[in-house]
Amino acid sequence: MNEWFKKTLAQIKTLWGKWTPIQKGILAAVVIAAIVVIVLLTSWSAKPSLVLLIDTPVTDEALRERIVLRLNQENVKTSVSEAGLISVKDEQTARRMRTILLREDLIPKNTDPWAIFDVERWTRTDFERNIDVRRAVIEEVRKHIKALDDVDDASVVVNIPEDKLFQAEQNPVTASIILYPKPGSDISTNRKKIEGIQKLLKYAVEGLTDDNITIADNNGSILNDFAGMKDYDRLSLIEKQQKIISKLETQYEIKILNILQKTYGTDRVRDLSIKIDMDMSEKTAETIEYLPFQLKADNPDTPYDDSEIRASVTRSSETATTTYQGTGYNPEGPAGVEGQTPPSYRDTSNLTGLSTQSIVRTNEEIGSRRTSEIVSPEMGRRTVSVNIDGQWRKKKDANGNVVVKDGHIEREYIPISDEELQKATKAVQDAIGYDIKRNDSVSVLNIQFDRIADFEKEDEAYFRSIQRQRIILISLSGLAVLLLIFIIYRVISRELERRKRLREEELLRQHQLEREKALWEAEQAGMEVSMSVEEMKRRELSENVINLAREHPEDVALLLRTWLMEE
């Protein structure tokens, strides 16, 4: 084997050496081209065939990432192009994932549900087309319902049966909807909105009737059971009527309270009860009024009424006159039978008479006015009851002090006079539009309220304030006494110190005088006196002070005044 390999290699080297450079270049190009073709064929055969999941590109990056993440959760390998087209490995996977994306509302908003029909495939059957039509109709209806402001999400199922040969065997088209209302929406109790959704579904699907549509909420309650909602509608109507009456009563109550509380105070007007009867039934009233004709209007410049009014106006008139002249007609019986004419008229049968008859017919027109109106609701009887408290005043003695008895402040009650009650009643009547024909009733009463708890709190606060004043007064008195004692003590101590200082100064002065006197007597006797250093300094200081007082008396006076003020 090694020898054959060596021989083959030697032959190739011999041939390679015999070839020209052109032949060598052609061989190298052929080998390179063969390698490239093999690599391309290998990569093309290894690459799987891809099917578009959505025919339109997904330009929203966030939505595209959500779609890819959902596909990865289903273990589906995807490929996203630069334009945003998402592809999967085969058509079956694409159909399954389209259903999941439609169910979870991950199809882009600009994608038309009918776009699946734009893709033509050789293996497409009529069954698949019917399925696609149903899916497109369901998705379009779901988008219509989700476009409503009250719906957060909706699930729509439409069952379109196959066509039967006989109409009696044909199954009806049915549909069911589950609504997910938004928070705060009243679509679950609003009948008009449910009827609108029912009509929307009925007109969108051919052959669908109201009996074959079921609309439910996310709690499973049937919303389009209108036959069973009659009692609920009646209760809803009664509730709305009661709310109208309650709102009207509240408005009147606020109006009356504002009038009375501004006059008598908030604390004196507490109890107010108002009841309004309203007839909520719908009534049709037709009235005919006969009015006179006004031929001339009243002149406002004149002080009197110069208008001309007539009860009626002649529309047409007819006058008929009949004149008869001749003998009267005497009826006779059969031949040979005497007539029935009374004897008193029988004698006048041959007389000639003259008769004239005049008839006047006049058609008069009167004015009329016909009024037709529908009355609903109609205000009925109004009943108002108000309680107003009188005034409480504290009793005071001749000095203006509050009278206290048994630990409580004495008070006297001053009721409201009848005249004031009548005025308050008139004010309330005007506020509600009082009508005696309607049997309205207004009661404004003076009722004494129970104020024991309020009075106890007021008395407690009053006695607490009196006690506080006494404590403050005693404290101030004690401080004043202490201050007076301190002042007296300070004055007495200063007086004692002053007297002590004066006694000491007097003693020093006397000692000094005695010493000076002894010195003077010794000098007079010619005796030599030796003075101590202290006595010499004191004597020199005394002489300096005396000289200074003589030369500057103002400064000495100021110095003495300062010493006295400091002491």
Coordinates of C-alpha atoms in Angstrom, one line a residue:
M1 CA 0.0 0.0 0.0
N2 CA 2.8 2.4 0.8
E3 CA 4.6 1.5 -2.4
W4 CA 1.5 2.2 -4.4
F5 CA 0.9 5.4 -2.7
K6 CA 4.6 6.4 -3.4
K7 CA 4.3 5.4 -7.0
T8 CA 1.1 7.4 -7.5
L9 CA 2.6 10.4 -5.8
A10 CA 5.7 10.1 -8.0
Q11 CA 3.6 9.9 -11.2
I12 CA 1.6 13.0 -10.1
K13 CA 4.8 14.9 -9.5
T14 CA 6.1 13.8 -12.9
L15 CA 2.9 14.9 -14.6
W16 CA 2.8 18.2 -12.6
G17 CA 6.4 18.9 -13.7
K18 CA 5.5 18.3 -17.4
W19 CA 2.4 20.6 -17.3
T20 CA 2.6 24.2 -18.4
P21 CA 1.6 27.0 -16.0
I22 CA -1.7 27.5 -17.9
Q23 CA -2.6 23.9 -17.4
K24 CA -1.7 24.1 -13.7
G25 CA -3.9 27.2 -13.3
I26 CA -6.9 25.6 -15.0
L27 CA -6.6 22.5 -12.7
A28 CA -6.5 24.7 -9.6
A29 CA -9.6 26.7 -10.7
V30 CA -11.6 23.6 -11.4
V31 CA -10.7 22.2 -8.0
I32 CA -11.7 25.4 -6.2
A33 CA -15.0 25.7 -8.1
A34 CA -15.8 22.1 -7.2
I35 CA -15.2 22.7 -3.5
V36 CA -17.4 25.9 -3.6
V37 CA -20.2 24.0 -5.3
I38 CA -20.1 21.2 -2.8
V39 CA -20.2 23.6 0.1
L40 CA -23.2 25.5 -1.3
L41 CA -25.1 22.3 -2.0
T42 CA -24.4 21.0 1.5
S43 CA -25.5 24.3 3.2
W44 CA -28.7 24.5 1.0
S45 CA -29.7 20.9 1.6
A46 CA -29.0 21.3 5.4
K47 CA -31.2 24.5 5.8
P48 CA -34.8 23.6 6.6
S49 CA -37.7 25.1 4.6
L50 CA -39.4 28.1 6.4
V51 CA -43.1 29.3 6.4
L52 CA -44.2 32.8 7.2
L53 CA -46.1 33.0 10.5
I54 CA -47.6 36.5 9.8
D55 CA -47.6 37.8 6.2
T56 CA -47.0 41.4 7.3
P57 CA -43.8 42.5 9.0
V58 CA -43.9 43.2 12.7
T59 CA -42.4 46.6 13.1
D60 CA -43.1 47.0 16.9
E61 CA -40.0 45.6 18.6
A62 CA -41.7 45.0 21.9
L63 CA -44.5 43.1 20.3
R64 CA -42.0 41.1 18.2
E65 CA -40.1 40.1 21.3
R66 CA -43.3 39.0 23.0
I67 CA -44.3 36.9 19.9
V68 CA -40.8 35.3 19.8
L69 CA -40.9 34.6 23.5
R70 CA -44.3 33.0 23.2
L71 CA -43.0 30.8 20.4
N72 CA -40.0 29.8 22.4
Q73 CA -42.4 28.8 25.2
E74 CA -44.0 26.4 22.7
N75 CA -40.5 25.0 21.7
V76 CA -40.9 26.4 18.2
K77 CA -37.8 27.6 16.4
T78 CA -38.3 30.9 14.7
S79 CA -36.4 33.1 12.2
V80 CA -36.8 36.8 12.1
S81 CA -35.7 38.7 9.0
E82 CA -34.4 42.2 8.9
A83 CA -37.7 43.5 7.6
G84 CA -39.5 42.0 10.7
L85 CA -41.0 38.9 9.1
I86 CA -41.3 35.9 11.5
S87 CA -41.0 32.4 10.0
V88 CA -41.4 28.9 11.4
K89 CA -40.4 25.5 10.1
D90 CA -43.7 24.2 8.5
E91 CA -47.3 25.2 7.7
Q92 CA -48.8 23.0 10.5
T93 CA -46.7 24.8 13.1
A94 CA -47.6 28.2 11.6
R95 CA -51.4 27.4 11.8
R96 CA -51.1 26.2 15.5
M97 CA -49.1 29.3 16.5
R98 CA -51.5 31.7 14.7
T99 CA -54.3 30.3 16.8
I100 CA -52.4 30.8 20.0
L101 CA -51.3 34.3 19.0
L102 CA -55.0 35.2 18.1
R103 CA -56.2 33.8 21.4
E104 CA -53.6 35.8 23.4
D105 CA -54.0 39.0 21.3
L106 CA -50.5 39.0 20.1
I107 CA -51.4 39.6 16.4
P108 CA -50.3 43.2 15.4
K109 CA -53.1 45.7 15.3
N110 CA -52.6 46.5 11.6
T111 CA -53.0 42.9 10.6
D112 CA -56.3 42.2 8.8
P113 CA -58.0 39.0 9.9
W114 CA -58.9 38.4 6.2
A115 CA -55.2 38.5 5.2
I116 CA -54.9 34.7 5.6
F117 CA -57.0 34.3 2.4
D118 CA -54.4 36.3 0.4
V119 CA -51.9 33.3 0.6
E120 CA -52.5 30.7 -2.1
R121 CA -51.3 27.2 -1.5
W122 CA -51.5 24.1 -3.7
T123 CA -52.7 22.0 -0.8
R124 CA -55.5 24.3 0.4
T125 CA -59.0 22.6 0.7
D126 CA -62.5 23.9 1.0
F127 CA -62.7 22.8 4.7
E128 CA -59.6 24.9 5.5
R129 CA -61.1 27.9 3.7
N130 CA -64.3 27.5 5.7
I131 CA -62.3 27.3 8.9
D132 CA -60.4 30.5 7.9
V133 CA -63.6 32.3 7.2
R134 CA -65.0 31.4 10.6
R135 CA -61.7 32.5 12.3
A136 CA -61.7 35.8 10.4
V137 CA -65.3 36.5 11.3
I138 CA -64.8 35.7 15.0
E139 CA -61.7 37.8 15.2
E140 CA -63.4 40.8 13.4
V141 CA -66.4 40.6 15.8
R142 CA -64.0 40.3 18.8
K143 CA -62.2 43.4 17.7
H144 CA -65.5 45.3 17.3
I145 CA -66.5 44.3 20.9
K146 CA -63.1 45.2 22.3
A147 CA -63.3 48.6 20.7
L148 CA -66.1 49.5 23.2
D149 CA -65.1 51.6 26.1
D150 CA -66.7 49.3 28.7
V151 CA -65.0 46.1 27.6
D152 CA -61.5 45.1 28.6
D153 CA -61.5 41.9 26.7
A154 CA -63.9 39.5 25.0
S155 CA -64.0 35.8 24.0
V156 CA -66.2 35.0 21.0
V157 CA -67.2 31.6 19.8
V158 CA -69.4 31.2 16.7
N159 CA -70.6 27.8 15.5
I160 CA -71.6 27.7 11.9
P161 CA -73.0 24.2 11.0
E162 CA -72.7 22.5 7.7
D163 CA -75.4 22.9 5.1
K164 CA -78.0 20.2 5.1
L165 CA -80.1 19.0 2.2
F166 CA -83.4 19.6 4.0
Q167 CA -84.2 22.8 5.9
A168 CA -85.8 20.8 8.7
E169 CA -82.5 19.0 9.4
Q170 CA -80.5 22.2 9.3
N171 CA -78.9 23.1 12.6
P172 CA -79.1 26.8 13.6
V173 CA -76.1 29.1 13.9
T174 CA -75.1 29.7 17.5
A175 CA -72.8 32.1 19.2
S176 CA -71.5 32.7 22.7
I177 CA -69.6 35.7 24.1
I178 CA -67.8 36.1 27.4
L179 CA -67.2 39.8 28.3
Y180 CA -64.5 41.0 30.7
P181 CA -65.8 44.5 31.8
K182 CA -63.4 47.3 32.7
P183 CA -63.3 48.4 36.4
G184 CA -66.2 50.8 37.1
S185 CA -68.1 49.8 34.0
D186 CA -71.9 49.3 34.2
I187 CA -72.2 47.1 31.1
S188 CA -73.2 44.1 33.2
T189 CA -76.4 45.9 34.3
N190 CA -77.0 48.2 31.3
R191 CA -79.6 46.6 29.1
K192 CA -79.1 48.9 26.1
K193 CA -75.4 48.2 25.9
I194 CA -76.0 44.4 26.0
E195 CA -78.6 44.8 23.3
G196 CA -76.1 46.7 21.2
I197 CA -73.6 43.9 21.4
Q198 CA -76.3 41.3 20.6
K199 CA -77.3 43.3 17.5
L200 CA -73.6 43.7 16.5
L201 CA -73.1 40.0 16.6
K202 CA -76.4 39.2 14.8
Y203 CA -75.7 41.5 11.9
A204 CA -72.1 40.2 11.6
V205 CA -72.9 36.5 11.3
E206 CA -75.5 35.4 8.7
G207 CA -78.3 33.3 10.0
L208 CA -77.8 34.2 13.7
T209 CA -80.9 35.0 15.7
D210 CA -81.4 36.5 19.2
D211 CA -82.4 33.2 20.7
N212 CA -79.2 31.6 19.7
I213 CA -76.9 34.2 21.2
T214 CA -75.6 33.9 24.7
I215 CA -73.7 36.8 26.4
A216 CA -72.1 36.2 29.8
D217 CA -69.6 38.0 32.0
N218 CA -66.5 36.7 33.5
N219 CA -68.4 35.5 36.6
G220 CA -70.7 33.3 34.4
S221 CA -73.8 35.4 34.8
I222 CA -76.0 35.5 31.7
L223 CA -76.4 39.2 30.6
N224 CA -78.9 38.9 27.7
D225 CA -81.6 37.1 29.5
F226 CA -84.0 40.0 29.0
A227 CA -87.1 37.9 29.8
G228 CA -85.8 37.3 33.3
M229 CA -84.7 40.9 33.7
K230 CA -88.2 42.3 33.8
D231 CA -88.4 42.3 37.6
Y232 CA -84.9 43.7 37.7
D233 CA -85.8 46.5 35.3
R234 CA -88.9 47.3 37.3
L235 CA -86.8 47.5 40.5
S236 CA -84.2 49.6 38.7
L237 CA -86.9 52.0 37.6
I238 CA -88.3 52.2 41.2
E239 CA -84.8 52.8 42.5
K240 CA -84.1 55.6 40.0
Q241 CA -87.5 57.2 40.9
Q242 CA -86.6 57.0 44.6
K243 CA -83.2 58.6 43.9
I244 CA -84.9 61.5 42.0
I245 CA -87.3 62.0 45.0
S246 CA -84.5 61.8 47.5
K247 CA -82.4 64.3 45.5
L248 CA -85.3 66.7 45.3
E249 CA -85.9 66.4 49.1
T250 CA -82.2 67.0 49.8
Q251 CA -82.3 70.2 47.7
Y252 CA -85.3 71.5 49.6
E253 CA -83.8 70.5 52.9
I254 CA -80.6 72.4 52.2
K255 CA -82.6 75.4 51.0
I256 CA -84.8 75.5 54.2
L257 CA -81.9 75.0 56.6
N258 CA -79.9 77.8 55.0
I259 CA -82.9 80.2 55.5
L260 CA -83.6 79.2 59.2
Q261 CA -80.0 78.7 60.3
K262 CA -78.9 82.1 59.1
T263 CA -81.7 83.6 61.3
Y264 CA -81.8 81.4 64.4
G265 CA -78.3 79.9 64.3
T266 CA -77.0 76.5 63.5
D267 CA -77.4 75.0 67.0
R268 CA -81.1 76.0 67.3
V269 CA -82.3 74.5 64.1
R270 CA -81.6 70.8 64.1
D271 CA -84.6 68.6 63.2
L272 CA -85.9 69.0 59.7
S273 CA -88.1 66.4 58.0
I274 CA -89.4 66.8 54.5
K275 CA -91.5 64.5 52.4
I276 CA -92.4 65.0 48.7
D277 CA -95.0 62.8 47.0
M278 CA -94.4 62.4 43.2
D279 CA -96.6 60.6 40.7
M280 CA -94.1 58.9 38.4
S281 CA -96.8 57.4 36.1
E282 CA -97.0 58.7 32.6
K283 CA -100.2 60.6 31.9
T284 CA -101.6 62.2 28.7
A285 CA -103.7 65.2 29.3
E286 CA -105.8 66.9 26.6
T287 CA -107.5 70.3 27.3
I288 CA -109.9 72.3 25.3
E289 CA -110.4 76.0 26.2
Y290 CA -113.1 78.3 24.7
L291 CA -111.8 81.8 24.5
P292 CA -113.5 85.1 23.5
F293 CA -112.4 87.2 20.5
Q294 CA -110.4 90.3 21.1
L295 CA -111.4 92.8 18.4
K296 CA -109.4 95.7 19.8
A297 CA -106.4 95.5 22.1
D298 CA -106.0 97.6 25.2
N299 CA -104.2 100.8 24.8
P300 CA -101.5 101.0 27.5
D301 CA -101.4 104.8 27.4
T302 CA -105.0 105.1 28.7
P303 CA -105.7 104.7 32.4
Y304 CA -108.7 102.5 31.6
D305 CA -109.3 99.3 29.7
D306 CA -110.5 100.3 26.2
S307 CA -110.2 96.8 24.7
E308 CA -113.1 95.4 22.7
I309 CA -113.9 91.7 23.4
R310 CA -116.8 89.6 22.0
A311 CA -117.9 86.2 23.1
S312 CA -118.3 85.1 19.5
V313 CA -118.1 86.2 15.9
T314 CA -120.9 85.7 13.3
R315 CA -119.6 83.4 10.6
S316 CA -122.9 83.1 8.5
S317 CA -126.5 84.0 8.8
E318 CA -129.7 83.0 6.9
T319 CA -133.2 84.6 7.0
A320 CA -136.3 82.7 5.6
T321 CA -139.8 84.3 5.4
T322 CA -143.0 82.3 4.5
T323 CA -146.4 84.1 3.8
Y324 CA -149.7 82.1 3.5
Q325 CA -153.1 83.4 2.6
G326 CA -156.4 81.4 2.0
T327 CA -158.9 79.2 3.7
G328 CA -158.0 76.7 6.2
Y329 CA -158.0 73.0 5.5
N330 CA -160.8 71.1 7.2
P331 CA -160.1 67.4 7.2
E332 CA -163.1 65.2 6.6
G333 CA -163.6 61.6 7.1
P334 CA -164.9 59.0 4.6
A335 CA -168.0 59.8 2.6
G336 CA -171.0 59.9 4.7
V337 CA -169.0 60.3 7.9
E338 CA -168.8 63.5 9.8
G339 CA -165.3 65.0 10.2
Q340 CA -163.4 65.3 13.5
T341 CA -163.2 69.1 13.5
P342 CA -164.2 70.5 16.8
P343 CA -167.4 72.7 16.8
S344 CA -165.5 75.8 17.7
Y345 CA -163.3 75.6 14.6
R346 CA -166.0 74.3 12.3
D347 CA -167.7 77.7 12.1
T348 CA -164.4 79.3 10.9
S349 CA -163.8 76.8 8.1
N350 CA -165.0 79.2 5.4
L351 CA -163.0 82.2 6.6
T352 CA -159.9 83.5 4.7
G353 CA -156.7 83.8 6.8
L354 CA -153.2 85.4 6.3
S355 CA -150.1 83.8 7.9
T356 CA -146.5 85.1 7.8
Q357 CA -143.5 83.2 9.2
S358 CA -139.9 84.5 9.4
I359 CA -136.9 82.3 10.4
V360 CA -133.4 83.7 11.1
R361 CA -130.5 81.3 11.4
T362 CA -127.1 82.6 12.6
N363 CA -123.8 80.6 12.9
E364 CA -121.5 82.0 15.6
E365 CA -117.8 81.1 15.9
I366 CA -116.1 81.0 19.2
G367 CA -112.4 80.8 19.9
S368 CA -110.9 77.6 21.2
R369 CA -107.5 76.3 22.2
R370 CA -106.6 72.6 22.3
T371 CA -103.6 71.5 24.5
S372 CA -102.1 68.0 24.6
E373 CA -99.4 67.2 27.0
I374 CA -97.7 64.3 28.6
V375 CA -97.2 64.7 32.3
S376 CA -94.4 62.6 34.0
P377 CA -93.4 63.0 36.7
E378 CA -95.9 65.2 38.5
M379 CA -95.2 66.9 41.8
G380 CA -97.5 66.0 44.6
R381 CA -98.1 66.9 48.2
R382 CA -95.2 68.3 50.2
T383 CA -94.8 67.9 53.9
V384 CA -92.3 69.8 56.0
S385 CA -91.6 69.7 59.7
V386 CA -89.0 71.9 61.4
N387 CA -88.2 72.2 65.1
I388 CA -86.6 75.4 66.4
D389 CA -85.3 75.7 70.0
G390 CA -85.7 78.9 72.1
Q391 CA -83.0 80.8 73.8
W392 CA -81.3 80.0 77.1
R393 CA -79.9 82.9 79.2
K394 CA -77.8 82.8 82.4
K395 CA -79.3 84.5 85.4
K396 CA -77.2 87.3 86.9
D397 CA -77.5 89.2 90.2
A398 CA -77.5 93.0 90.7
N399 CA -73.7 93.2 90.4
G400 CA -73.7 91.4 87.1
N401 CA -72.3 88.1 88.5
V402 CA -73.6 84.7 87.3
V403 CA -76.1 83.1 89.8
V404 CA -74.9 79.7 90.9
K405 CA -77.2 77.4 92.8
D406 CA -76.4 73.8 94.0
G407 CA -73.2 73.8 92.1
H408 CA -74.9 74.7 88.8
I409 CA -75.4 77.9 86.9
E410 CA -79.1 79.0 86.9
R411 CA -80.6 79.6 83.5
E412 CA -83.9 80.7 82.2
Y413 CA -85.6 79.5 78.9
I414 CA -87.1 82.1 76.6
P415 CA -89.4 80.4 74.0
I416 CA -90.1 81.7 70.5
S417 CA -93.1 83.9 70.2
D418 CA -96.1 82.9 68.0
E419 CA -95.4 85.8 65.8
E420 CA -91.9 84.6 65.0
L421 CA -93.2 81.1 64.4
Q422 CA -95.7 82.4 61.9
K423 CA -92.9 84.3 60.1
A424 CA -90.7 81.3 60.0
T425 CA -93.7 79.2 58.7
K426 CA -94.3 81.7 55.9
A427 CA -90.6 81.6 55.0
V428 CA -90.6 77.8 54.7
Q429 CA -93.9 77.9 52.7
D430 CA -92.4 80.3 50.2
A431 CA -89.2 78.1 50.0
I432 CA -91.1 75.0 49.0
G433 CA -93.8 76.6 46.9
Y434 CA -96.7 76.0 49.2
D435 CA -100.0 75.3 47.6
I436 CA -103.1 74.8 49.7
K437 CA -104.9 73.1 46.8
R438 CA -102.3 70.4 46.8
N439 CA -102.8 69.8 50.6
D440 CA -99.3 70.8 51.4
S441 CA -98.4 70.9 55.1
V442 CA -95.7 73.0 56.9
S443 CA -95.1 72.7 60.6
V444 CA -92.6 75.0 62.4
L445 CA -92.6 74.2 66.1
N446 CA -90.8 75.5 69.1
I447 CA -89.5 72.4 70.9
Q448 CA -87.1 72.7 73.8
F449 CA -84.0 70.6 73.0
D450 CA -82.3 68.5 75.7
R451 CA -79.1 70.5 76.5
I452 CA -78.2 68.9 79.9
A453 CA -74.9 67.5 78.5
D454 CA -74.1 70.9 76.9
F455 CA -74.9 72.8 80.1
E456 CA -72.8 70.4 82.2
K457 CA -69.8 70.9 79.9
E458 CA -70.4 74.7 80.0
D459 CA -70.7 74.7 83.9
E460 CA -67.6 72.6 84.2
A461 CA -65.6 75.0 82.0
Y462 CA -67.0 78.0 83.9
F463 CA -66.1 76.6 87.4
R464 CA -62.7 75.6 86.0
S465 CA -62.1 79.1 84.8
I466 CA -63.2 80.5 88.2
Q467 CA -60.8 78.1 90.0
R468 CA -58.0 79.0 87.7
Q469 CA -58.6 82.7 88.4
R470 CA -58.5 82.1 92.1
I471 CA -55.3 80.1 91.9
I472 CA -53.7 82.8 89.8
L473 CA -54.9 85.5 92.3
I474 CA -53.6 83.6 95.3
S475 CA -50.3 83.0 93.6
L476 CA -49.9 86.7 92.7
S477 CA -50.9 87.6 96.3
G478 CA -48.3 85.3 97.7
L479 CA -45.6 86.6 95.4
A480 CA -46.6 90.2 96.4
V481 CA -46.3 89.3 100.1
L482 CA -42.9 87.6 99.6
L483 CA -41.7 90.6 97.6
L484 CA -42.9 93.0 100.4
I485 CA -41.1 90.9 103.0
F486 CA -38.0 90.9 101.0
I487 CA -38.1 94.7 100.5
I488 CA -38.7 95.2 104.3
Y489 CA -35.9 92.9 105.2
R490 CA -33.6 94.7 102.7
V491 CA -34.5 98.1 104.1
I492 CA -34.0 97.0 107.7
S493 CA -30.7 95.2 107.0
R494 CA -29.4 98.3 105.2
E495 CA -30.5 100.6 108.1
L496 CA -28.8 98.3 110.6
E497 CA -25.6 98.3 108.5
R498 CA -25.7 102.1 108.2
R499 CA -26.1 102.6 111.9
K500 CA -23.3 100.2 112.6
R501 CA -21.1 101.9 110.2
L502 CA -22.0 105.3 111.7
R503 CA -21.1 104.0 115.2
E504 CA -17.8 102.7 114.0
E505 CA -17.0 105.9 112.2
E506 CA -18.0 107.9 115.3
L507 CA -15.7 105.7 117.5
L508 CA -12.8 106.2 115.0
R509 CA -13.5 109.9 114.9
Q510 CA -13.5 110.1 118.6
H511 CA -10.3 108.1 118.8
Q512 CA -8.7 110.3 116.2
L513 CA -9.8 113.4 118.0
E514 CA -8.4 112.2 121.3
R515 CA -5.2 111.3 119.6
E516 CA -4.9 114.6 117.9
K517 CA -5.8 116.4 121.1
A518 CA -3.1 114.4 122.9
L519 CA -0.6 115.3 120.2
W520 CA -1.6 118.9 120.3
E521 CA -1.2 119.1 124.1
A522 CA 2.2 117.5 123.8
E523 CA 3.3 119.9 121.2
Q524 CA 2.1 122.8 123.3
A525 CA 4.0 121.5 126.3
G526 CA 7.2 121.3 124.1
M527 CA 7.4 117.6 124.2
E528 CA 8.8 115.6 121.3
V529 CA 6.2 113.3 120.0
S530 CA 7.1 110.4 117.8
M531 CA 4.4 109.4 115.3
S532 CA 4.1 106.0 113.7
V533 CA 4.2 105.6 110.0
E534 CA 0.5 104.8 109.8
E535 CA -0.4 107.9 111.8
M536 CA 1.8 110.0 109.5
K537 CA 0.2 108.6 106.4
R538 CA -3.3 109.1 107.8
R539 CA -2.5 112.7 108.8
E540 CA -1.0 113.4 105.4
L541 CA -4.1 111.8 103.7
S542 CA -6.4 113.9 105.9
E543 CA -4.5 117.1 104.9
N544 CA -4.7 116.2 101.2
V545 CA -8.4 115.5 101.4
I546 CA -9.0 118.9 103.2
N547 CA -6.9 120.7 100.6
L548 CA -8.7 118.9 97.8
A549 CA -12.1 119.8 99.2
R550 CA -11.1 123.4 99.5
E551 CA -9.8 123.5 95.9
H552 CA -12.4 121.3 94.1
P553 CA -15.6 121.3 96.2
E554 CA -17.8 120.1 93.2
D555 CA -15.7 116.9 92.6
V556 CA -15.8 116.1 96.3
A557 CA -19.6 116.5 96.4
L558 CA -20.0 114.2 93.3
L559 CA -17.8 111.6 94.9
L560 CA -19.8 111.7 98.1
R561 CA -23.1 111.4 96.2
T562 CA -21.7 108.4 94.3
W563 CA -20.7 106.7 97.6
L564 CA -24.2 107.3 99.1
M565 CA -25.9 105.9 96.0
E566 CA -23.8 102.8 96.1
E567 CA -24.7 102.2 99.7

